[in-house]
mmCIF file of C-alpha atoms and ligand atoms in Angstrom:
data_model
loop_
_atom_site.group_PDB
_atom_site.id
_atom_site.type_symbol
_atom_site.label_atom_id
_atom_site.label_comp_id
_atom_site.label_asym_id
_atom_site.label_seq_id
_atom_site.Cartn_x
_atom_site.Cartn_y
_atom_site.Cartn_z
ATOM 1 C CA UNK A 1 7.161 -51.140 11.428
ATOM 2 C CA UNK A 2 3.571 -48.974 11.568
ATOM 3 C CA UNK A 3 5.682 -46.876 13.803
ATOM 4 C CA UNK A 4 8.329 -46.468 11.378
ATOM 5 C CA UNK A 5 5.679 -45.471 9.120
ATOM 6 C CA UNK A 6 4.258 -43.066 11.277
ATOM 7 C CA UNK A 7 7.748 -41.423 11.643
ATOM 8 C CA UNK A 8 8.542 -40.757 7.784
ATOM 9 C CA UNK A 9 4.779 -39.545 7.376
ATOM 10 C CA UNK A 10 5.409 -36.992 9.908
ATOM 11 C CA UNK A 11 8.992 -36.395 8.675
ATOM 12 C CA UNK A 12 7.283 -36.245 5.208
ATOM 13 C CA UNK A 13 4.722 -33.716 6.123
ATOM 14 C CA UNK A 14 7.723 -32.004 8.269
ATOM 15 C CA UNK A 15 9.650 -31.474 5.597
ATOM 16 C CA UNK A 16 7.059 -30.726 3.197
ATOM 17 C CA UNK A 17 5.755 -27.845 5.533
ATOM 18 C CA UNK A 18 9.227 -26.619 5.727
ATOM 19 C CA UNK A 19 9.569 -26.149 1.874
ATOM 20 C CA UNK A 20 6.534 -25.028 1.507
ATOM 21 C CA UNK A 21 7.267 -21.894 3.287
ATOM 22 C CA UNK A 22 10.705 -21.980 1.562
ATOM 23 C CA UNK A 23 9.129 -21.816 -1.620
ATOM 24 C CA UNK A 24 8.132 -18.287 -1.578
ATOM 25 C CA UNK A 25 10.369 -16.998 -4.298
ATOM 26 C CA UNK A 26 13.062 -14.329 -2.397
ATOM 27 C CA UNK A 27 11.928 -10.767 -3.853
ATOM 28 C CA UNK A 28 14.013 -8.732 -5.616
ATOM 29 C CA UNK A 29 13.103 -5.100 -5.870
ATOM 30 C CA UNK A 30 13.869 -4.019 -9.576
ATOM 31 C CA UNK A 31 12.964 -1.089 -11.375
ATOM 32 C CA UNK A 32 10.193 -0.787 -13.777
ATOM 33 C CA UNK A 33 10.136 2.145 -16.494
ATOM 34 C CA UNK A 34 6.414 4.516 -16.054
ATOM 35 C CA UNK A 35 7.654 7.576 -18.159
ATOM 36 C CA UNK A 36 11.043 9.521 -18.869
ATOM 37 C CA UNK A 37 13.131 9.567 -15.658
ATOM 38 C CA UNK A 38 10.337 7.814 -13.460
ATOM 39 C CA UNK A 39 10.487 4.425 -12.379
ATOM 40 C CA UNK A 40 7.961 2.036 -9.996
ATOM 41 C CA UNK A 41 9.344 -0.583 -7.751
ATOM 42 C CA UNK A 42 6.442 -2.954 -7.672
ATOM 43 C CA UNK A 43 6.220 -5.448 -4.696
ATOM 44 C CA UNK A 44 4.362 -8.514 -4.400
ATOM 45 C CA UNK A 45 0.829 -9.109 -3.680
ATOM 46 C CA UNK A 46 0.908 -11.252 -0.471
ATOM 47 C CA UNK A 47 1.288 -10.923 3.319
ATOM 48 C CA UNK A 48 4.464 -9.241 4.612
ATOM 49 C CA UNK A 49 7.522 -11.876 5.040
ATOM 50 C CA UNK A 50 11.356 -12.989 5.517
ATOM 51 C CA UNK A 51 11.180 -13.651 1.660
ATOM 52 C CA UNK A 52 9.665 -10.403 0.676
ATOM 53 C CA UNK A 53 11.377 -8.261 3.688
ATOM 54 C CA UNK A 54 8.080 -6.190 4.049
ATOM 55 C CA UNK A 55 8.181 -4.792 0.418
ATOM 56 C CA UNK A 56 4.500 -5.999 -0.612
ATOM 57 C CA UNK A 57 3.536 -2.349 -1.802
ATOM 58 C CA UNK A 58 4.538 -0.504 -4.464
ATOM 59 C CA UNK A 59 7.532 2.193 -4.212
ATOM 60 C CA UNK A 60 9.061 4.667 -6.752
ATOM 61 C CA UNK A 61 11.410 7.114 -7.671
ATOM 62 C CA UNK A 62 12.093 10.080 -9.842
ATOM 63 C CA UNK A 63 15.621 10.819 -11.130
ATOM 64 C CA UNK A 64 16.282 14.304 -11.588
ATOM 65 C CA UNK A 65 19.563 16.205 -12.264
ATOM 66 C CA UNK A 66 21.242 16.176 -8.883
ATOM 67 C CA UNK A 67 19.568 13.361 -7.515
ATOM 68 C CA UNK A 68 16.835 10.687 -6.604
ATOM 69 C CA UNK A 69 13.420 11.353 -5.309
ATOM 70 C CA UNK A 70 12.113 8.175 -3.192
ATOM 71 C CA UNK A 71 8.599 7.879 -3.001
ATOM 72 C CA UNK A 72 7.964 5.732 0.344
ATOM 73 C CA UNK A 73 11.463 4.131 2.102
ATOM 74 C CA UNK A 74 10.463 0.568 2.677
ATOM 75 C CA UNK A 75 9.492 -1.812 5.656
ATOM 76 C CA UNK A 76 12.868 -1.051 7.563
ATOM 77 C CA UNK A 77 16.577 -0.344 7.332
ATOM 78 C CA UNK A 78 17.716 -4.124 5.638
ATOM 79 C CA UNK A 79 14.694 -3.373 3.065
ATOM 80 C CA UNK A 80 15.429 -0.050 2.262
ATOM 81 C CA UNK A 81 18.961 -0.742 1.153
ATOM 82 C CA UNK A 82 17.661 -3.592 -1.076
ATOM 83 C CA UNK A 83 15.264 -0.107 -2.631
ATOM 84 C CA UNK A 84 18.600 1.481 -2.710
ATOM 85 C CA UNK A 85 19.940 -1.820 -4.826
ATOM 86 C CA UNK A 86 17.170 -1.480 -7.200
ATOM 87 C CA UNK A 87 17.850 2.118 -7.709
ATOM 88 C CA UNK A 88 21.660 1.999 -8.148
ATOM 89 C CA UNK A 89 21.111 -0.203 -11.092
ATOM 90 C CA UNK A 90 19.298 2.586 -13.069
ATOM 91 C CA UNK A 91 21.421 5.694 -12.035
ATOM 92 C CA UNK A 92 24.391 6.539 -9.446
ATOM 93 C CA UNK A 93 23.036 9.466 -8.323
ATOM 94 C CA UNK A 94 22.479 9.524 -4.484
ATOM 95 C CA UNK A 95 18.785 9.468 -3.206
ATOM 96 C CA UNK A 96 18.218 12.756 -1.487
ATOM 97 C CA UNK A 97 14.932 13.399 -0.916
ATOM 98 C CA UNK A 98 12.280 10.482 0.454
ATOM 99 C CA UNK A 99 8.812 11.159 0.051
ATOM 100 C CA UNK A 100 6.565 8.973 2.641
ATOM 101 C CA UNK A 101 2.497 8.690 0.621
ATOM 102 C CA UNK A 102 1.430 7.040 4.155
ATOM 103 C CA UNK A 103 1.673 5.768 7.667
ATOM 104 C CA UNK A 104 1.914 2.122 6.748
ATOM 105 C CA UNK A 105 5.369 -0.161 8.115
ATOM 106 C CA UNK A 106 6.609 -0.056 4.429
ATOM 107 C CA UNK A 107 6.019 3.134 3.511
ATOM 108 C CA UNK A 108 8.083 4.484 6.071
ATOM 109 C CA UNK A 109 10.115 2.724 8.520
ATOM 110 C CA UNK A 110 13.254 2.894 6.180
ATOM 111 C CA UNK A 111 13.227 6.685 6.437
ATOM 112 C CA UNK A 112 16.079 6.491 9.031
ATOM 113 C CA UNK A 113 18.430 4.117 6.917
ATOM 114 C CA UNK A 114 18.099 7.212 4.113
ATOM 115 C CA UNK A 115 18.094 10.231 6.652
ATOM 116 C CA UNK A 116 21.534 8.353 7.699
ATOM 117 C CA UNK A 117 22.859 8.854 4.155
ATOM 118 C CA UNK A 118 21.773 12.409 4.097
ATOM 119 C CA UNK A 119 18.162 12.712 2.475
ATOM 120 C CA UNK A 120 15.787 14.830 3.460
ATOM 121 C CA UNK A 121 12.164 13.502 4.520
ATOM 122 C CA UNK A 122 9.039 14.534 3.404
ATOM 123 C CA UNK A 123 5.370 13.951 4.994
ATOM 124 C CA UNK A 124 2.200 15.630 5.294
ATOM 125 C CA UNK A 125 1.346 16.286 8.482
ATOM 126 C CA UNK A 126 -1.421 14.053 8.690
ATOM 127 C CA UNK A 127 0.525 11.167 8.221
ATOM 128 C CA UNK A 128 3.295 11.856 10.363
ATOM 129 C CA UNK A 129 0.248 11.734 13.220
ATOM 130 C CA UNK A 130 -0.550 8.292 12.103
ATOM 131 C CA UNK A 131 3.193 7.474 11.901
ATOM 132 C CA UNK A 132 3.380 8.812 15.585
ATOM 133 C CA UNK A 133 0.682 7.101 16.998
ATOM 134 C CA UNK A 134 1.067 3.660 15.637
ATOM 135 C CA UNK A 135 4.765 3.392 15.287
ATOM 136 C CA UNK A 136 5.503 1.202 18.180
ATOM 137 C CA UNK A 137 2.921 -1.349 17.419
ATOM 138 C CA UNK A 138 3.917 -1.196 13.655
ATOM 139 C CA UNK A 139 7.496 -2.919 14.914
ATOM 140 C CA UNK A 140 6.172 -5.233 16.966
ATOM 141 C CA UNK A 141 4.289 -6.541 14.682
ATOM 142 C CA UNK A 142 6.218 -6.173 11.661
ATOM 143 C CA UNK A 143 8.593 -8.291 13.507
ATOM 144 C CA UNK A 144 6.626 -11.051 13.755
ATOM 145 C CA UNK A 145 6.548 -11.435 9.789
ATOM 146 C CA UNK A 146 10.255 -10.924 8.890
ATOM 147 C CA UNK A 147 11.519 -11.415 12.335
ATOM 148 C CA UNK A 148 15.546 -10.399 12.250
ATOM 149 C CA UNK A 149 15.486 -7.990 9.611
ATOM 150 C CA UNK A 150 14.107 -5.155 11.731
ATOM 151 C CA UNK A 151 17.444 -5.223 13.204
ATOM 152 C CA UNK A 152 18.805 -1.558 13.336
ATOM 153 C CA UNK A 153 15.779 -0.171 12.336
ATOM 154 C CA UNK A 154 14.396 3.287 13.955
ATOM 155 C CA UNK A 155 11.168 4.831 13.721
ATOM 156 C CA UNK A 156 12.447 8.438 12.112
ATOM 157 C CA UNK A 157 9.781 11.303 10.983
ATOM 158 C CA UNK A 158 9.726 13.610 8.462
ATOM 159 C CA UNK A 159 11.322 16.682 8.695
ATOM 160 C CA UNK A 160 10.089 18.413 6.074
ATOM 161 C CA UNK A 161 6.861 18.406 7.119
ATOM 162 C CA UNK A 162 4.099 19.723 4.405
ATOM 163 C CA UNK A 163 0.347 20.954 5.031
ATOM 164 C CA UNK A 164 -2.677 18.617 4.844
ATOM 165 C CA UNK A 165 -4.444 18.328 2.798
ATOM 166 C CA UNK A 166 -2.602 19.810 0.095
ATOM 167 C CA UNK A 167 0.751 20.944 -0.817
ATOM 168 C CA UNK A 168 2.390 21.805 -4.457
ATOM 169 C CA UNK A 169 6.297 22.012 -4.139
ATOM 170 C CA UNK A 170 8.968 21.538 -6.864
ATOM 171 C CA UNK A 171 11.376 19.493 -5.832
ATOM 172 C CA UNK A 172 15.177 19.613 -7.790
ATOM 173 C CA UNK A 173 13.257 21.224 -10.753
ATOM 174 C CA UNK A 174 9.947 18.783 -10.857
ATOM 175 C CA UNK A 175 7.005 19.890 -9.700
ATOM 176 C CA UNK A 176 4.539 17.983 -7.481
ATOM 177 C CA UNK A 177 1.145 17.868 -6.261
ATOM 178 C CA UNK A 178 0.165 16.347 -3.039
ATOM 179 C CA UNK A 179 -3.253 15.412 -1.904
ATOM 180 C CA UNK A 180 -4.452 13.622 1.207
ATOM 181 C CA UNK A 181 -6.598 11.122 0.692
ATOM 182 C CA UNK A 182 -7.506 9.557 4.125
ATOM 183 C CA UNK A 183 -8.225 5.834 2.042
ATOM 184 C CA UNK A 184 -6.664 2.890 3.823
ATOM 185 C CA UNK A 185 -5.122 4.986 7.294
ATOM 186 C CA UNK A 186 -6.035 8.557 8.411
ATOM 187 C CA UNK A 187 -2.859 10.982 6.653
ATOM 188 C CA UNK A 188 -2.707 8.645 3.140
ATOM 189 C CA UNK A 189 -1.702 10.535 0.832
ATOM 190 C CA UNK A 190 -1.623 10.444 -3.202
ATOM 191 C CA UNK A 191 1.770 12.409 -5.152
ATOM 192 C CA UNK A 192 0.674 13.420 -9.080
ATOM 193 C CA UNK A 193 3.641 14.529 -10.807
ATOM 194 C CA UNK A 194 2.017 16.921 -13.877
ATOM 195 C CA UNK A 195 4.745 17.104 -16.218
ATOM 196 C CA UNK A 196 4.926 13.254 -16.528
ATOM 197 C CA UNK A 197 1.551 12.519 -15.868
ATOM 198 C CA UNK A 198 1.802 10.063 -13.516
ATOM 199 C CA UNK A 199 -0.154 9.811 -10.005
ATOM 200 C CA UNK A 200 1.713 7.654 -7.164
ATOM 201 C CA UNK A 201 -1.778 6.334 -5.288
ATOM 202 C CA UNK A 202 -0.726 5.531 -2.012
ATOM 203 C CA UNK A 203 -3.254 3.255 -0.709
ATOM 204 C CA UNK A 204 -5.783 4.559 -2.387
ATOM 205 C CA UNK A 205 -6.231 2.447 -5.274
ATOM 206 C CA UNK A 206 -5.331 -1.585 -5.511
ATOM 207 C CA UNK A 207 -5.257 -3.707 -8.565
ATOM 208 C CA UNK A 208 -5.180 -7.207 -9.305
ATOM 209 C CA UNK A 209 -5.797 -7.868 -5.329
ATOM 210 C CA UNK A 210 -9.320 -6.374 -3.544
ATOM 211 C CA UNK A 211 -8.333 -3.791 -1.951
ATOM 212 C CA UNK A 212 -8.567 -3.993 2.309
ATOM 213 C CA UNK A 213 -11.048 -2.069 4.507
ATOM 214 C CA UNK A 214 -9.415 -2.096 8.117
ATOM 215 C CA UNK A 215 -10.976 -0.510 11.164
ATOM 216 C CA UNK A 216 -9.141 2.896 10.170
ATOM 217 C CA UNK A 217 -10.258 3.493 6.657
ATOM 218 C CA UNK A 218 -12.851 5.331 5.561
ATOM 219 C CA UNK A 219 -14.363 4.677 2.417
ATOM 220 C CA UNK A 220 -16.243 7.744 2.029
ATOM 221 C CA UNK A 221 -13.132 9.592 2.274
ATOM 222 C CA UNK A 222 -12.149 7.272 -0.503
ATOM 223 C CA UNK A 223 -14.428 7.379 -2.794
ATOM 224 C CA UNK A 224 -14.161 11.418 -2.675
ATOM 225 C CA UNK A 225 -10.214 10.602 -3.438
ATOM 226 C CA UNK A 226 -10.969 8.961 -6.077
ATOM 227 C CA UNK A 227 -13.019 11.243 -7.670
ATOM 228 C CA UNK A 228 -9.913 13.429 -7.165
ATOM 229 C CA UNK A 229 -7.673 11.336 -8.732
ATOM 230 C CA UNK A 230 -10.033 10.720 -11.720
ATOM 231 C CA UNK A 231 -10.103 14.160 -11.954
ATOM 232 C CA UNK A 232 -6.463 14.845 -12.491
ATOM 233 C CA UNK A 233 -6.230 12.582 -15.168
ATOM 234 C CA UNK A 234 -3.021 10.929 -14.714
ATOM 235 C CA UNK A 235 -2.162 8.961 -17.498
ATOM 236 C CA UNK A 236 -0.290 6.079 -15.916
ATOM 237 C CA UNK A 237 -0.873 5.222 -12.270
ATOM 238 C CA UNK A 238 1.041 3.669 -9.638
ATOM 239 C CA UNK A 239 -1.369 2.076 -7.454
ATOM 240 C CA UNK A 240 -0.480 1.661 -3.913
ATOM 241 C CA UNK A 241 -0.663 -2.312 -4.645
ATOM 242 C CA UNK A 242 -0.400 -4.237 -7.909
ATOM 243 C CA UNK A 243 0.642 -3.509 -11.554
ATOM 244 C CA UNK A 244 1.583 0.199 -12.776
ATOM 245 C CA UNK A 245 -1.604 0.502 -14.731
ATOM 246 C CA UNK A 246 -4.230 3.679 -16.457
ATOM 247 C CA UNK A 247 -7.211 4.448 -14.559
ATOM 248 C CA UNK A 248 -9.697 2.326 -16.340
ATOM 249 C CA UNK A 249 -8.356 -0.059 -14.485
ATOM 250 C CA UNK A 250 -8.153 1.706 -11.308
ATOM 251 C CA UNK A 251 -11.720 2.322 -12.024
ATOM 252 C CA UNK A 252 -13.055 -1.124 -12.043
ATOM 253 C CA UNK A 253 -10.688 -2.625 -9.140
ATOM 254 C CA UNK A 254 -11.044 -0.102 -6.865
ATOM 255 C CA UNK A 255 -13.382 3.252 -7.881
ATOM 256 C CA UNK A 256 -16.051 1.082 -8.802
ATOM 257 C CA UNK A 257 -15.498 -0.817 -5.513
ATOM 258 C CA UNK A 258 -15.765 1.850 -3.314
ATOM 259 C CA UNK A 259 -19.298 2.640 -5.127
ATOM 260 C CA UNK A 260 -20.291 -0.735 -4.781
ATOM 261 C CA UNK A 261 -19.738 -0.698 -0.460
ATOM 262 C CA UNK A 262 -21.094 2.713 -0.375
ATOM 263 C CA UNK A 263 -24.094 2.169 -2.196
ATOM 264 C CA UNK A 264 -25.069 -1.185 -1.356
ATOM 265 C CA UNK A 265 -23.493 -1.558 2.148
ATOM 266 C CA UNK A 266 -23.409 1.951 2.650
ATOM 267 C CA UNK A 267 -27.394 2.240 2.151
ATOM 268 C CA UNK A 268 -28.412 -1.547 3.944
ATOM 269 C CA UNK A 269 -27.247 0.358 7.339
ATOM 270 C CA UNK A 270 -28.784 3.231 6.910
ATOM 271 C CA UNK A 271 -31.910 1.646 6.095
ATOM 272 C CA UNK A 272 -31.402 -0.660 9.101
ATOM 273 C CA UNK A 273 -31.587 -3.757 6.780
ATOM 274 C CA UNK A 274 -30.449 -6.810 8.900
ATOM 275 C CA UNK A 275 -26.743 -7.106 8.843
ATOM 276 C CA UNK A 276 -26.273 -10.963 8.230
ATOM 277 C CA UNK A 277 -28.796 -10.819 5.277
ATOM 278 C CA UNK A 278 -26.981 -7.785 3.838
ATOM 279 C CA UNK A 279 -23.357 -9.412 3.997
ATOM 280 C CA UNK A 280 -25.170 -12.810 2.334
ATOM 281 C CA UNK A 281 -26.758 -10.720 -0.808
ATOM 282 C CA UNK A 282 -23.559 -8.510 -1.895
ATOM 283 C CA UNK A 283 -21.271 -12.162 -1.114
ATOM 284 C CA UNK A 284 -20.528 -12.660 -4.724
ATOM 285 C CA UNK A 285 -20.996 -9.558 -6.723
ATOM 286 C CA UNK A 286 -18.911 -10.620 -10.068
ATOM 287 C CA UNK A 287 -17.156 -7.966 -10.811
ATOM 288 C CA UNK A 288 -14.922 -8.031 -8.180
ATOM 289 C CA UNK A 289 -14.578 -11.948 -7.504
ATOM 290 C CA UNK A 290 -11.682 -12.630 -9.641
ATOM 291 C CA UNK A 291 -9.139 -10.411 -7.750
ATOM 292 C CA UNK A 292 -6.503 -11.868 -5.316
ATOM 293 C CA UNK A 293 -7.875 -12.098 -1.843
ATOM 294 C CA UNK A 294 -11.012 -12.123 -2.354
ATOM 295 C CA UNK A 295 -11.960 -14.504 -0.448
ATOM 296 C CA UNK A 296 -10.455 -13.546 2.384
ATOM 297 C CA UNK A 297 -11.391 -9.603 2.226
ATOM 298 C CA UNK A 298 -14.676 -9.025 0.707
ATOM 299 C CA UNK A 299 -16.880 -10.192 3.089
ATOM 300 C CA UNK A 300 -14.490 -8.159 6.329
ATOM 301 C CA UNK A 301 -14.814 -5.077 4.229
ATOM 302 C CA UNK A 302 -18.425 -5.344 3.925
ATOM 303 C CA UNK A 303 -18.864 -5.627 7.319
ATOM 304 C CA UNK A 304 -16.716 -2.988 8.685
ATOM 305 C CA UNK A 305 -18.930 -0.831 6.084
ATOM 306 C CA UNK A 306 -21.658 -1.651 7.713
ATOM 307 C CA UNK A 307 -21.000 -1.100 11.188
ATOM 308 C CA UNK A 308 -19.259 2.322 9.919
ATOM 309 C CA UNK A 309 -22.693 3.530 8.509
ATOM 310 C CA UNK A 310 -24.408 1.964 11.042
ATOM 311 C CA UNK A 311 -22.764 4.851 13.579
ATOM 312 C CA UNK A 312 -22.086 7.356 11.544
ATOM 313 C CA UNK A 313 -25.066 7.027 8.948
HETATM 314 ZN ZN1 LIG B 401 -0.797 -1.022 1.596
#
């Protein structure tokens, strides 16, 4: 009997395990309106998974008279065409020209699928580096998280390669401007379309979710980005994670962030503070604790700014 008991429990917790995983909701990729003939595809806010497909960042497009401008391709082949889904409900015009903002798995790895339908590929040449160097281990790990779905995919770079760290080009009739920003990975990249008014972030900005400081970014570069971007004056902004948004917000989930590390961090390490002691004062600064991941972020990012400034003060 106790061992019958046993049984169900584990069956219970078994099975509750199993739909707990299930229960992410299946993404769809859908189209949301920013201004006349510009659209966001905005992903969720989690890790990368089968439910998702490795579309948790934020994508978008531009239809213009002969065609679709793709601003970053997806995780991989089977994600891109579910991009291509999304777009196909707003216009049937073919997507010929992909734009890739960085050197993240999702912002590039479906380049091939659209390269196979006859776009054309565009990068800065600072992110096709990253791209370069860190494609292999992109896949491998990428495959861990949505396992079969990388099926088919290829690692393809941009043809159309443009200067870093700058570039203006008009592209079917609308013009662009695009900046390197060097936030999250070295060759990010931010795309402000003028006669819209809309800035595409890249990685540079985050909302609703702290943004991530990973052994590659560079804050500094960041913050200088940012000052970019505020200068510009876009009027709706795509960051590279959460809600389309204005950059107030922008401001106070990620400009204002970047101050914070820089200033507080920034300055502990050059001052030689104690590292533990720093980490414990800045732990709960409130203007930041309500975003997603908090928890799990803030105190990492502190600590890689630390170390950064520490070396390179
Ligand atoms: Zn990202």
């Amino acid at each position: 009997m106790r061992r019958l008991i046993i049984c169900s429990v584990t069956l219970f917790l078994f099975s509750f395990g199993a739909t707990k995983s299930a229960a992410e909701p299946i993404f769809v990729p859908r189209a949301t309106k920013v201004a006349d003939n510009i659209y966001a595809i905005v992903g969720p806010l989690g890790q990368r998974s089968e439910a998702n497909a490795g579309l948790n960042a934020n994508y978008g497009f531009i239809v213009t008279a002969n065609g679709v401008i793709l601003i970053d391709s997806g995780a991989s082949a089977h994600s891109a065409a579910m991009l291509e889904g999304a777009i196909k409900k707003v216009t049937p015009k073919p997507i010929r020209w992909v734009l890739n903002t960085g050197a993240q798995d999702h912002r590039w790895l479906g380049n091939d699928y659209f390269a196979g339908k006859g776009a054309q590929i565009y990068a800065m040449s600072g992110t096709i580096r990253t791209q370069q160097g860190s494609a292999q281990q992109q896949l491998d790990n990428l495959r861990r998280f949505v396992g079969a779905q990388l099926t088919g995919t290829t690692p393809y770079f941009a043809k159309q390669v443009q200067p870093s760290p700058e570039a203006s080009l008009i592209i079917d009739g609308v013009r662009l401007q695009w900046i390197e920003t060097n936030a999250h990975y070295p060759g990010d990249t931010m795309i402000y379309f003028p006669d819209v008014s809309v800035t595409f972030t890249g990685d540079l900005v985050y909302v609703d979710r702290i943004l991530g400081v990973l052994p590659q970014s560079n804050v500094r570069k960041a913050q200088a980005a940012f000052i970019r971007l505020v200068a510009l004056a876009p009027k709706h902004v795509v960051p590279g994670h959460g809600r389309v948004t204005d950059l107030m917000q922008a401001k106070r989930e990620t400009g204002d962030y970047y101050d914070f590390l820089i200033k507080n961090i920034g300055t502990a390490a050059r001052n030689m503070d104690p590292i533990g002691e720093t980490l414990d004062r800045f732990a709960k600064p409130g203007q930041f604790t309500h975003l997603q991941n908090f928890d799990e972020l803030h105190r990492a990012n502190m600590n890689r700014v630390f170390v950064d400034f520490e070396a390179n003060p």
